[in-house]
Tab-separated table of C-alpha atoms and ligand atoms in Angstrom:
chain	number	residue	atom	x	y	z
L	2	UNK	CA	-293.937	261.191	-88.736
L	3	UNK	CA	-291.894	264.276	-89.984
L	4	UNK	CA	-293.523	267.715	-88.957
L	5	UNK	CA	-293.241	271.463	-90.111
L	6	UNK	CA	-294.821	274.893	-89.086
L	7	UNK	CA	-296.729	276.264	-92.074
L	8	UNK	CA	-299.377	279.160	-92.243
L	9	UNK	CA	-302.937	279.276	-94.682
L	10	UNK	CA	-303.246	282.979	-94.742
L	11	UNK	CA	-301.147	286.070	-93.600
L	12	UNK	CA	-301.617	287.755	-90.012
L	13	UNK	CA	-300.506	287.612	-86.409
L	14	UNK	CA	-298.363	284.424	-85.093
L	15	UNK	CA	-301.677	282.305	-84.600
L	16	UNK	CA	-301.729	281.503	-88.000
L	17	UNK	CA	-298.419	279.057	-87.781
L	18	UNK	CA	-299.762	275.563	-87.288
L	19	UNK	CA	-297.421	272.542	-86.583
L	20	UNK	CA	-298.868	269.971	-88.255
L	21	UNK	CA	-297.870	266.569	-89.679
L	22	UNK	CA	-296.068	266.296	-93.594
L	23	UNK	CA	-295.452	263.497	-95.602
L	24	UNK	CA	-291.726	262.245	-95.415
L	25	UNK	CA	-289.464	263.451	-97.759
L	26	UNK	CA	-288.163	261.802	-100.673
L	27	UNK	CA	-284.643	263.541	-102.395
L	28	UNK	CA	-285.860	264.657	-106.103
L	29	UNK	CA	-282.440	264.378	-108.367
L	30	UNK	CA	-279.413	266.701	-107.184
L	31	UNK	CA	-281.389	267.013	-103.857
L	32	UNK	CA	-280.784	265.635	-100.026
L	33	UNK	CA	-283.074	264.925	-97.045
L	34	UNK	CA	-282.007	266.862	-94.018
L	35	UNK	CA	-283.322	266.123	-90.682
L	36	UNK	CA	-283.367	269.417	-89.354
L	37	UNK	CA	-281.897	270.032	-85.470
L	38	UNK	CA	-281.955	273.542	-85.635
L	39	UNK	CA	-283.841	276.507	-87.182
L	40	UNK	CA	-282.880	280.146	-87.058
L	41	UNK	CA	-286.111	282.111	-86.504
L	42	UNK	CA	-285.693	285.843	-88.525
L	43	UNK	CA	-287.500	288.959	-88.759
L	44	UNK	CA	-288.608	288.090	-92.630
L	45	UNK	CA	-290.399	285.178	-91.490
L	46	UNK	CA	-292.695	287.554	-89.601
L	47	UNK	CA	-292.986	289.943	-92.968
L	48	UNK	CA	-293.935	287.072	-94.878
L	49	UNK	CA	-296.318	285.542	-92.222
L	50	UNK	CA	-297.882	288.934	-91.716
L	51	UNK	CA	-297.696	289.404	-95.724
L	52	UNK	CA	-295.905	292.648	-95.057
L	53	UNK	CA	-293.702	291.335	-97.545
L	54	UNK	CA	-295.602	289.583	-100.892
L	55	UNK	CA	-296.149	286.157	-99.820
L	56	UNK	CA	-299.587	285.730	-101.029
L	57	UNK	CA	-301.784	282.800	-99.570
L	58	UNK	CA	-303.980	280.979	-101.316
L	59	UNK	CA	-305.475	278.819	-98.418
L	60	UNK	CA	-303.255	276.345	-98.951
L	61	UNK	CA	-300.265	275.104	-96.379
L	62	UNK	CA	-297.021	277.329	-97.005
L	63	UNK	CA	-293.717	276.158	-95.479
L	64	UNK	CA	-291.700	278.953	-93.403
L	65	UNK	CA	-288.133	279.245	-92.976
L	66	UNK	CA	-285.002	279.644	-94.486
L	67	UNK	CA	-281.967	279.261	-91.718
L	68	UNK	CA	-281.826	275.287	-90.802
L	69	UNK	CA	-278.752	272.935	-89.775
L	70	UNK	CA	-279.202	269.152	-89.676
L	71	UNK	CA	-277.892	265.753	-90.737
L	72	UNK	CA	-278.412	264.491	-94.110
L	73	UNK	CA	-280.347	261.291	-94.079
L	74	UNK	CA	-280.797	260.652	-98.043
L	75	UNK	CA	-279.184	261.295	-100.911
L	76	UNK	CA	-280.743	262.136	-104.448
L	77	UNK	CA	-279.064	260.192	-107.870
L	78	UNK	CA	-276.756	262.526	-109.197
L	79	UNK	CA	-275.748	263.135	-105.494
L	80	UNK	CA	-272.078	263.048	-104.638
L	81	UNK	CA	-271.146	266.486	-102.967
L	82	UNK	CA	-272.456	264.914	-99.289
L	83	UNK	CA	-273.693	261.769	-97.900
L	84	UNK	CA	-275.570	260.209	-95.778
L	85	UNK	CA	-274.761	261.234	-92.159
L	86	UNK	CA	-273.024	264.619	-93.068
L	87	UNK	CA	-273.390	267.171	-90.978
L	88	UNK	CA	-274.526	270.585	-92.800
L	89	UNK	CA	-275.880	274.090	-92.311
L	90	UNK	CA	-278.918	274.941	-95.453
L	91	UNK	CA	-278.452	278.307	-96.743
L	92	UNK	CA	-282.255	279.608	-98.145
L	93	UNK	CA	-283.589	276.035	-97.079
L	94	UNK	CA	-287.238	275.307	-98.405
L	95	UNK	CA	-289.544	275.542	-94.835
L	96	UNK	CA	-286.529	275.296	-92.285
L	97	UNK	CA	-289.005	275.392	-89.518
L	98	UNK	CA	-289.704	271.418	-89.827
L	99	UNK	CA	-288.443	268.214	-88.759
L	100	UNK	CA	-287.020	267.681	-92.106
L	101	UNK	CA	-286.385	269.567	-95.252
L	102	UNK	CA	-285.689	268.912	-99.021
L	103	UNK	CA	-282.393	270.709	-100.598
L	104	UNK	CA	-280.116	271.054	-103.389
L	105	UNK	CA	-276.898	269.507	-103.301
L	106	UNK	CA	-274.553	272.781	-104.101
L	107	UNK	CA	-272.933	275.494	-102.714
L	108	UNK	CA	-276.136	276.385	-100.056
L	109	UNK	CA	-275.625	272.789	-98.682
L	110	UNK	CA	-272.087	273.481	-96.184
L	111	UNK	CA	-270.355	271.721	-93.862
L	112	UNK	CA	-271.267	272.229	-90.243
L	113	UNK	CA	-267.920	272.782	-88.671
L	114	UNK	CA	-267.652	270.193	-85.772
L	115	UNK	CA	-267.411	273.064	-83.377
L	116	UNK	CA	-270.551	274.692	-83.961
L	117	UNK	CA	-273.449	273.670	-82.142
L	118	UNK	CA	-276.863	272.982	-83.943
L	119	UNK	CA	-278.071	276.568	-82.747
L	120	UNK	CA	-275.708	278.321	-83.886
L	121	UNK	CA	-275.097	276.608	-87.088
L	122	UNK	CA	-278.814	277.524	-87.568
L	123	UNK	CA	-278.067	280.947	-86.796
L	124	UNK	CA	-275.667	281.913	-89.578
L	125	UNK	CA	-276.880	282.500	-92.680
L	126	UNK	CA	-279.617	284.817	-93.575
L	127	UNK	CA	-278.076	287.153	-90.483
L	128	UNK	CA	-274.456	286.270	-91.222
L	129	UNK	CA	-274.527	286.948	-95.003
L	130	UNK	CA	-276.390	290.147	-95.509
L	131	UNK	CA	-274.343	291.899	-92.698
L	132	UNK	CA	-270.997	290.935	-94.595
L	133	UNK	CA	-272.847	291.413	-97.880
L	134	UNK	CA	-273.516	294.641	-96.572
L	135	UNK	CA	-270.626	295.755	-94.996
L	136	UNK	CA	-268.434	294.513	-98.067
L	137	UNK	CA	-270.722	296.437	-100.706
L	138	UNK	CA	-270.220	300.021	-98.311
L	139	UNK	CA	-266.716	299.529	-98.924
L	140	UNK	CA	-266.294	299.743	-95.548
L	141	UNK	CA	-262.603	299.421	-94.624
L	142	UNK	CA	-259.404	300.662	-92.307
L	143	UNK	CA	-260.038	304.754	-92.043
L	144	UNK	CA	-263.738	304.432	-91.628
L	145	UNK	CA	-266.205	305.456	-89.057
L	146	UNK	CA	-269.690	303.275	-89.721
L	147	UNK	CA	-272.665	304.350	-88.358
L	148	UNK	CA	-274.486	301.385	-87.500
L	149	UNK	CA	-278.027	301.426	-86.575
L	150	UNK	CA	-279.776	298.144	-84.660
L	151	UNK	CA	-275.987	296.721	-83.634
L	152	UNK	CA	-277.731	294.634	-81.456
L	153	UNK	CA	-279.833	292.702	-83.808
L	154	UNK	CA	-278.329	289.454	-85.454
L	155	UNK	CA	-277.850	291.489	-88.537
L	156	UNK	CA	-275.847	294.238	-85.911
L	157	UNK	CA	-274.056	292.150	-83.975
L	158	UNK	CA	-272.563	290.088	-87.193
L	159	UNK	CA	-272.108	293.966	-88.928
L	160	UNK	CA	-269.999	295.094	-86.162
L	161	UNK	CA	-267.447	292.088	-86.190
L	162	UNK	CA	-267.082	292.229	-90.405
L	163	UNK	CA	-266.329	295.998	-89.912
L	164	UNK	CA	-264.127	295.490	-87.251
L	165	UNK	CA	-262.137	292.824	-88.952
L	166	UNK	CA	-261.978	295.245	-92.089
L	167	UNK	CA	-260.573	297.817	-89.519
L	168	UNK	CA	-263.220	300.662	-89.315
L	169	UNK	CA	-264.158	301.920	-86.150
L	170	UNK	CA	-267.787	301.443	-85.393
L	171	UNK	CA	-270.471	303.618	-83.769
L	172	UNK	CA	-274.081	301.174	-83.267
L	173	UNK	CA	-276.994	302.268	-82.177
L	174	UNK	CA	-278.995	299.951	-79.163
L	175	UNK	CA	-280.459	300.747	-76.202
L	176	UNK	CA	-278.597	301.118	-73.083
L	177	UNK	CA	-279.203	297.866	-71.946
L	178	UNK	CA	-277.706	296.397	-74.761
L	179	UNK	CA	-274.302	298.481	-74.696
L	180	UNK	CA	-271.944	296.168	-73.028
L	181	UNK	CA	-272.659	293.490	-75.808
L	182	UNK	CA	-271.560	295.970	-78.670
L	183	UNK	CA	-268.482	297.296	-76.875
L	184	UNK	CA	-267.033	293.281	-76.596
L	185	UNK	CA	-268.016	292.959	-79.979
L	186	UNK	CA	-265.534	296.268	-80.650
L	187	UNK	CA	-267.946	298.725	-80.918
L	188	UNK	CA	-268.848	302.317	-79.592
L	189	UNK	CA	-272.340	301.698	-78.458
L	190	UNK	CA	-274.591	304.848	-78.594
L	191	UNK	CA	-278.212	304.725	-77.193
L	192	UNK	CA	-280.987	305.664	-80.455
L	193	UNK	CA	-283.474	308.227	-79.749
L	194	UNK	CA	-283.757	312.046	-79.928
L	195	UNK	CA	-280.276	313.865	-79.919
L	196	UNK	CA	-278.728	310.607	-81.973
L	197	UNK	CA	-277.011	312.547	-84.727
L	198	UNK	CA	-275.542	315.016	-81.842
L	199	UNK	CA	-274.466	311.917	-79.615
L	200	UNK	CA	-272.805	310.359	-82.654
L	201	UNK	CA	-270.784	314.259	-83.329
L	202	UNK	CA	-269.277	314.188	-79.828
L	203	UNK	CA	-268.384	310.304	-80.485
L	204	UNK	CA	-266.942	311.390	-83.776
L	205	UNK	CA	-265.838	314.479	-84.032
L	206	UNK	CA	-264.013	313.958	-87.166
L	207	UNK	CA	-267.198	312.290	-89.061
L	208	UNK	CA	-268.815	309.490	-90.279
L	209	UNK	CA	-268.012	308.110	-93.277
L	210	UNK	CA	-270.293	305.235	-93.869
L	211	UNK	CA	-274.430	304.511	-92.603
L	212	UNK	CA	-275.372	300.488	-92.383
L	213	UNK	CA	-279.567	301.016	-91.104
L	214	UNK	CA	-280.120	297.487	-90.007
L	215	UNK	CA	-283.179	298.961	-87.677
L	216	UNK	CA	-285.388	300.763	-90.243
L	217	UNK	CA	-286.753	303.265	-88.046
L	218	UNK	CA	-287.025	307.292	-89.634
L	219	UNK	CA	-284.247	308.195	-87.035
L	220	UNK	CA	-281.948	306.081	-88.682
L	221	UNK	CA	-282.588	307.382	-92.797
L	222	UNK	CA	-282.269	310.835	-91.029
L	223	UNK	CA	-279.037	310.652	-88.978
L	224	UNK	CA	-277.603	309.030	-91.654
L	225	UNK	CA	-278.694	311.664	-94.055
L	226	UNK	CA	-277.569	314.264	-91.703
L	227	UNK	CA	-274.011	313.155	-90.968
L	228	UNK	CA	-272.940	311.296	-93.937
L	229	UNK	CA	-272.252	312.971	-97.399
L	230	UNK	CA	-271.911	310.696	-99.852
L	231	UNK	CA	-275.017	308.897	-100.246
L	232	UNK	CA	-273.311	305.850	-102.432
L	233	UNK	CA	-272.148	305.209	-98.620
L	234	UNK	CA	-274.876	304.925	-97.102
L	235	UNK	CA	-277.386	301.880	-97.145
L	236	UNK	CA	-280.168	299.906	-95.823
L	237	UNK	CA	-281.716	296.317	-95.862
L	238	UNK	CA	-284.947	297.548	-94.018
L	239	UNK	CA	-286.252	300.202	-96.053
L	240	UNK	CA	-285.262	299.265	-99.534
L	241	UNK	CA	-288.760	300.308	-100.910
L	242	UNK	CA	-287.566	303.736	-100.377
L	243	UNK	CA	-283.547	303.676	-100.844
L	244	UNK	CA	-284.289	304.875	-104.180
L	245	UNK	CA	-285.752	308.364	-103.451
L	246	UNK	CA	-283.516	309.491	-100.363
L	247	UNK	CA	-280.370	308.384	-103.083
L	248	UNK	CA	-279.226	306.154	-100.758
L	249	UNK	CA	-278.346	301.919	-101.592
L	250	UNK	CA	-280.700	298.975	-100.636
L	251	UNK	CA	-279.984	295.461	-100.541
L	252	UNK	CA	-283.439	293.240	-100.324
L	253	UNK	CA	-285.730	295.098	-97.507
L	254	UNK	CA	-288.317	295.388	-99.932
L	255	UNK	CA	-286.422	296.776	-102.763
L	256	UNK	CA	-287.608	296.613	-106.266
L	257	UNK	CA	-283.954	295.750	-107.204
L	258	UNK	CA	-283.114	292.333	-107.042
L	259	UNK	CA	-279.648	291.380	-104.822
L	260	UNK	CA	-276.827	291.097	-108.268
L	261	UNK	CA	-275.051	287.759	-108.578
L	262	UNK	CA	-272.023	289.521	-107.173
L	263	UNK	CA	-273.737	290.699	-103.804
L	264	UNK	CA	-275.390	287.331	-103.590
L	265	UNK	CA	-271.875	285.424	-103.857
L	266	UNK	CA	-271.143	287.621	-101.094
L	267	UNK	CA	-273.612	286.694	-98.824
L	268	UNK	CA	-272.673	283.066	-99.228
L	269	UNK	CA	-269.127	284.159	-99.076
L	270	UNK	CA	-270.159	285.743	-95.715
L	271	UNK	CA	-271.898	282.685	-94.273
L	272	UNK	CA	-268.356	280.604	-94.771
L	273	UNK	CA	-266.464	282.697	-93.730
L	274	UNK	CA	-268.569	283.027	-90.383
L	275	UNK	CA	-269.008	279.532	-89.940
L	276	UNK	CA	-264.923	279.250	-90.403
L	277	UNK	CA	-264.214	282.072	-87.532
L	278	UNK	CA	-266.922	281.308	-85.113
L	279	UNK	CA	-265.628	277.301	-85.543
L	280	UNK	CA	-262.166	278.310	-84.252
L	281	UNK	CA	-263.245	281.206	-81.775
L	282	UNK	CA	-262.812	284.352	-84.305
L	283	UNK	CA	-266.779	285.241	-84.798
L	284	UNK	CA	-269.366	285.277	-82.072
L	285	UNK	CA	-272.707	284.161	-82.441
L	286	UNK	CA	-275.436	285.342	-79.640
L	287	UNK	CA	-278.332	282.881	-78.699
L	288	UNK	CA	-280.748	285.068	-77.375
L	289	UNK	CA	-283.175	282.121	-76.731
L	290	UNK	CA	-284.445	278.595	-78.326
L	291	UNK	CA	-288.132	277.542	-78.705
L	292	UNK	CA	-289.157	273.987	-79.765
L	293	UNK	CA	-290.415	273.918	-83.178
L	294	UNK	CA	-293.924	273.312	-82.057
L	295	UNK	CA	-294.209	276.716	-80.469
L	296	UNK	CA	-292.640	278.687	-83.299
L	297	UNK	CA	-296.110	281.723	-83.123
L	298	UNK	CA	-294.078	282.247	-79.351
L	299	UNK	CA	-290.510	282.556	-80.772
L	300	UNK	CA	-292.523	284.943	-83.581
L	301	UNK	CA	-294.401	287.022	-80.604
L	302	UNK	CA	-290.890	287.704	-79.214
L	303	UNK	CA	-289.217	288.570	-82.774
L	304	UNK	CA	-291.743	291.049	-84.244
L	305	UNK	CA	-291.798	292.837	-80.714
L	306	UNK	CA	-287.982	293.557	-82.469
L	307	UNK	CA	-285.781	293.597	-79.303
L	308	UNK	CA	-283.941	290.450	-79.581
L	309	UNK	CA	-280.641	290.788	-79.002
L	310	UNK	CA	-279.053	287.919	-81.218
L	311	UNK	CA	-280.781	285.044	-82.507
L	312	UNK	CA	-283.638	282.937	-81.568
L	313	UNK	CA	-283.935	279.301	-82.541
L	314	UNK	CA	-286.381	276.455	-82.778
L	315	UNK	CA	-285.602	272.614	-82.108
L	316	UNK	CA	-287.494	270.517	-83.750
V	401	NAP	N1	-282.478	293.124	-96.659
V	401	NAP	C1	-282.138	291.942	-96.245
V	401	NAP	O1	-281.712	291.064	-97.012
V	401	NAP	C2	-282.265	291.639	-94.779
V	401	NAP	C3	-281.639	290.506	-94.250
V	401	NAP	C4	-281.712	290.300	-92.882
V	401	NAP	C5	-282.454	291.162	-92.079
V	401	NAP	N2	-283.096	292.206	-92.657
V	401	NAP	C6	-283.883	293.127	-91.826
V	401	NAP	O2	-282.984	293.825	-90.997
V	401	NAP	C7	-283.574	294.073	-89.725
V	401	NAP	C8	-282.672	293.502	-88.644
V	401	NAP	O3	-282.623	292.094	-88.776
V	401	NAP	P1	-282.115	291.206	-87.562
V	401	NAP	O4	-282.176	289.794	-87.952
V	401	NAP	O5	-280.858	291.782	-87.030
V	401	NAP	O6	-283.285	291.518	-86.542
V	401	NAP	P2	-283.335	291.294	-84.989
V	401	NAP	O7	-282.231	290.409	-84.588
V	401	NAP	O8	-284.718	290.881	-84.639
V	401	NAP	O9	-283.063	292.779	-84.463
V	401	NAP	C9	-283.612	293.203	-83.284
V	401	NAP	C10	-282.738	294.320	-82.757
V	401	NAP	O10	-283.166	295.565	-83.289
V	401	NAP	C11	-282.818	296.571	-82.343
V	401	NAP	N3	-283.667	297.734	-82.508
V	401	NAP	C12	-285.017	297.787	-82.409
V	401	NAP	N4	-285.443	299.045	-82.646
V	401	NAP	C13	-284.341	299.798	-82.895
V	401	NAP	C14	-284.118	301.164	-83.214
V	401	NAP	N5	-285.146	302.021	-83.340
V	401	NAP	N6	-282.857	301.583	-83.416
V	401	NAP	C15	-281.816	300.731	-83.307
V	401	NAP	N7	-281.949	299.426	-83.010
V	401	NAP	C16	-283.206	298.966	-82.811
V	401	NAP	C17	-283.037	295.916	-81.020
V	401	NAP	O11	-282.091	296.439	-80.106
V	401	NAP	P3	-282.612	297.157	-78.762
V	401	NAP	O12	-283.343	296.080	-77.992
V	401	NAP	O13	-281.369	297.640	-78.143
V	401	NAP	O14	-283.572	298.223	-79.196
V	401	NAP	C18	-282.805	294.424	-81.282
V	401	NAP	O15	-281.597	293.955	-80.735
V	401	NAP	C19	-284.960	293.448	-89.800
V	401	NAP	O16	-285.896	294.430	-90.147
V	401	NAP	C20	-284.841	292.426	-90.901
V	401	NAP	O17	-286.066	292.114	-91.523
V	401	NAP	C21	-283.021	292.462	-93.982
């Protein structure tokens, strides 16, 4: 019997329930995947909690968007994969399950032989908005980012992108944290009062870009404070209010929906990731796994929001 995590009505992690589904059957242009891996991400929570609109009605709602598995049926019209194949879903239907149902297309990609299931699972949703993100700043070889919540999945994948572009990066974490950023290539700076003073002595010439993958008020106002130009700055937390501080927004509640330009570059982002990380070029942090059945722990430990990396279920 397949199984998946769903939730009746929004609030803390108690209200995921693993419970039994019907197996799946491939609609046309569709695929069965049995799912061996599901990244866990912070906009489950939002949705779960209903801090983003994910309105309940009482009835089950799937959760989950990051899976990688092994195709086990095909759909007519089918020819892109088979049976057996290997792949990573990109915005899969309820990821956190023992199987899911999705389109044959460009979200359906190869699982490079290298990658484990985990961090297959781990790619996309983290993977694409940081080089979605990073590509849309403009960020390139002369700049100083200002990163804020390098250590997140969103941070960590941020830091490499920019790096690879050539910019020199500044990302906020705790202190803990600070050795992971500096092997990733960055100049790790602790957040908290005195940030945007830290940040001058680490830059004396200036920053020329802001990426706030934390949300917090200390990272709109450092970035306010030390970057002119607010075209450069942006955030995929607090999109709801990009708009009055001048400042871009990708997603993170925004009332502007992602163009079909910046969401070819998240799926751009995810390949290429998968592509480096397969031969050694892009590194992907496991900060724990979870079986599927205890997904409301794997939530507790996200929305306390001090993962480093990426947590996983395995169904
Ligand atoms: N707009 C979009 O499309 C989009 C896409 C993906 C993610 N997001 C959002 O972006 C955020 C990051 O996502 P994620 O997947 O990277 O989350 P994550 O992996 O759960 O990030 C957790 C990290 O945030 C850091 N952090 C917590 N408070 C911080 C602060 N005040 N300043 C700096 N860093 C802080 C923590 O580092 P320390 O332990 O060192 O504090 C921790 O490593 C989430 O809010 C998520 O919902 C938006």
């Amino acid at each position: 019997m397949a199984h998946a995590i769903v939730y009746r009505s929004n609030g803390g992690p108690e209200v995921l329930e693993f419970v039994e589904i019907p197996d799946a059957t491939p609609g046309e242009g569709q695929v069965v995947v049995a799912v061996r891996a599901a990244g866990v991400n912070p906009i489950d929570g939002k949705l779960r909690s209903g801090m983003r609109p994910a309105p309940t009605d009482g009835s089950a709602r799937r959760i989950g968007s990051d899976a990688a598995g092994v195709v086990t049926a095909v759909g007519a019209g089918v020819d892109s994969v088979a049976v057996g194949d290997e792949v990573i879903v990109v915005s899969a239907a309820g990821a956190y399950a023992t199987e899911v149902v999705a389109k044959a297309g460009p979200k359906l990609l190869p699982k490079p032989a290298e990658l484990d299931w985990t961090r297959a699972a781990a790619l996309g949703i983290p993977t694409g908005t940081a080089y979605q993100s990073v590509t849309s700043l403009g960020v390139t070889a002369g700049d100083t980012l200002l990163l804020h919540g390098g250590a997140g999945a969103v941070g960590q994948a941020a830091i490499q992108f920019a790096v690879r572009a050539g910019a020199r990066v500044i990302a906020t974490a705790s202190e803990r944290n600070h050795e992971r950023l500096a092997a990733l290539g960055a100049t790790p700076v602790a957040y908290g009062a005195g940030l945007a003073d830290r940040v001058r002595a680490l830059a004396p010439d200036g920053v020329t870009v802001a990426l706030d993958a934390a949300g917090s008020d200390e990272a709109i106002a450092v970035s306010l404070e030390l970057v002119a130009d607010r075209d450069r700055i942006g955030t995929i937390v607090r999109g709801g209010e990009a708009a009055g501080w001048g400042i871009r927004a990708w997603s993170g509640g925004s009332p502007i929906p992602l163009t079909d330009e910046e969401q070819a570059l998240r799926l751009a982002g995810i390949v290429l990731a998968s592509e480096l990380a397969a031969e050694g070029g892009f590194d992907i942090e496991i900060a724990g796994t979870y079986p599927l059945g205890e997904a409301a722990d794997a939530h507790r430990e996200s929305d306390a929001g001090h993962v480093r990396g990426k947590l996983v279920l395995l169904p």
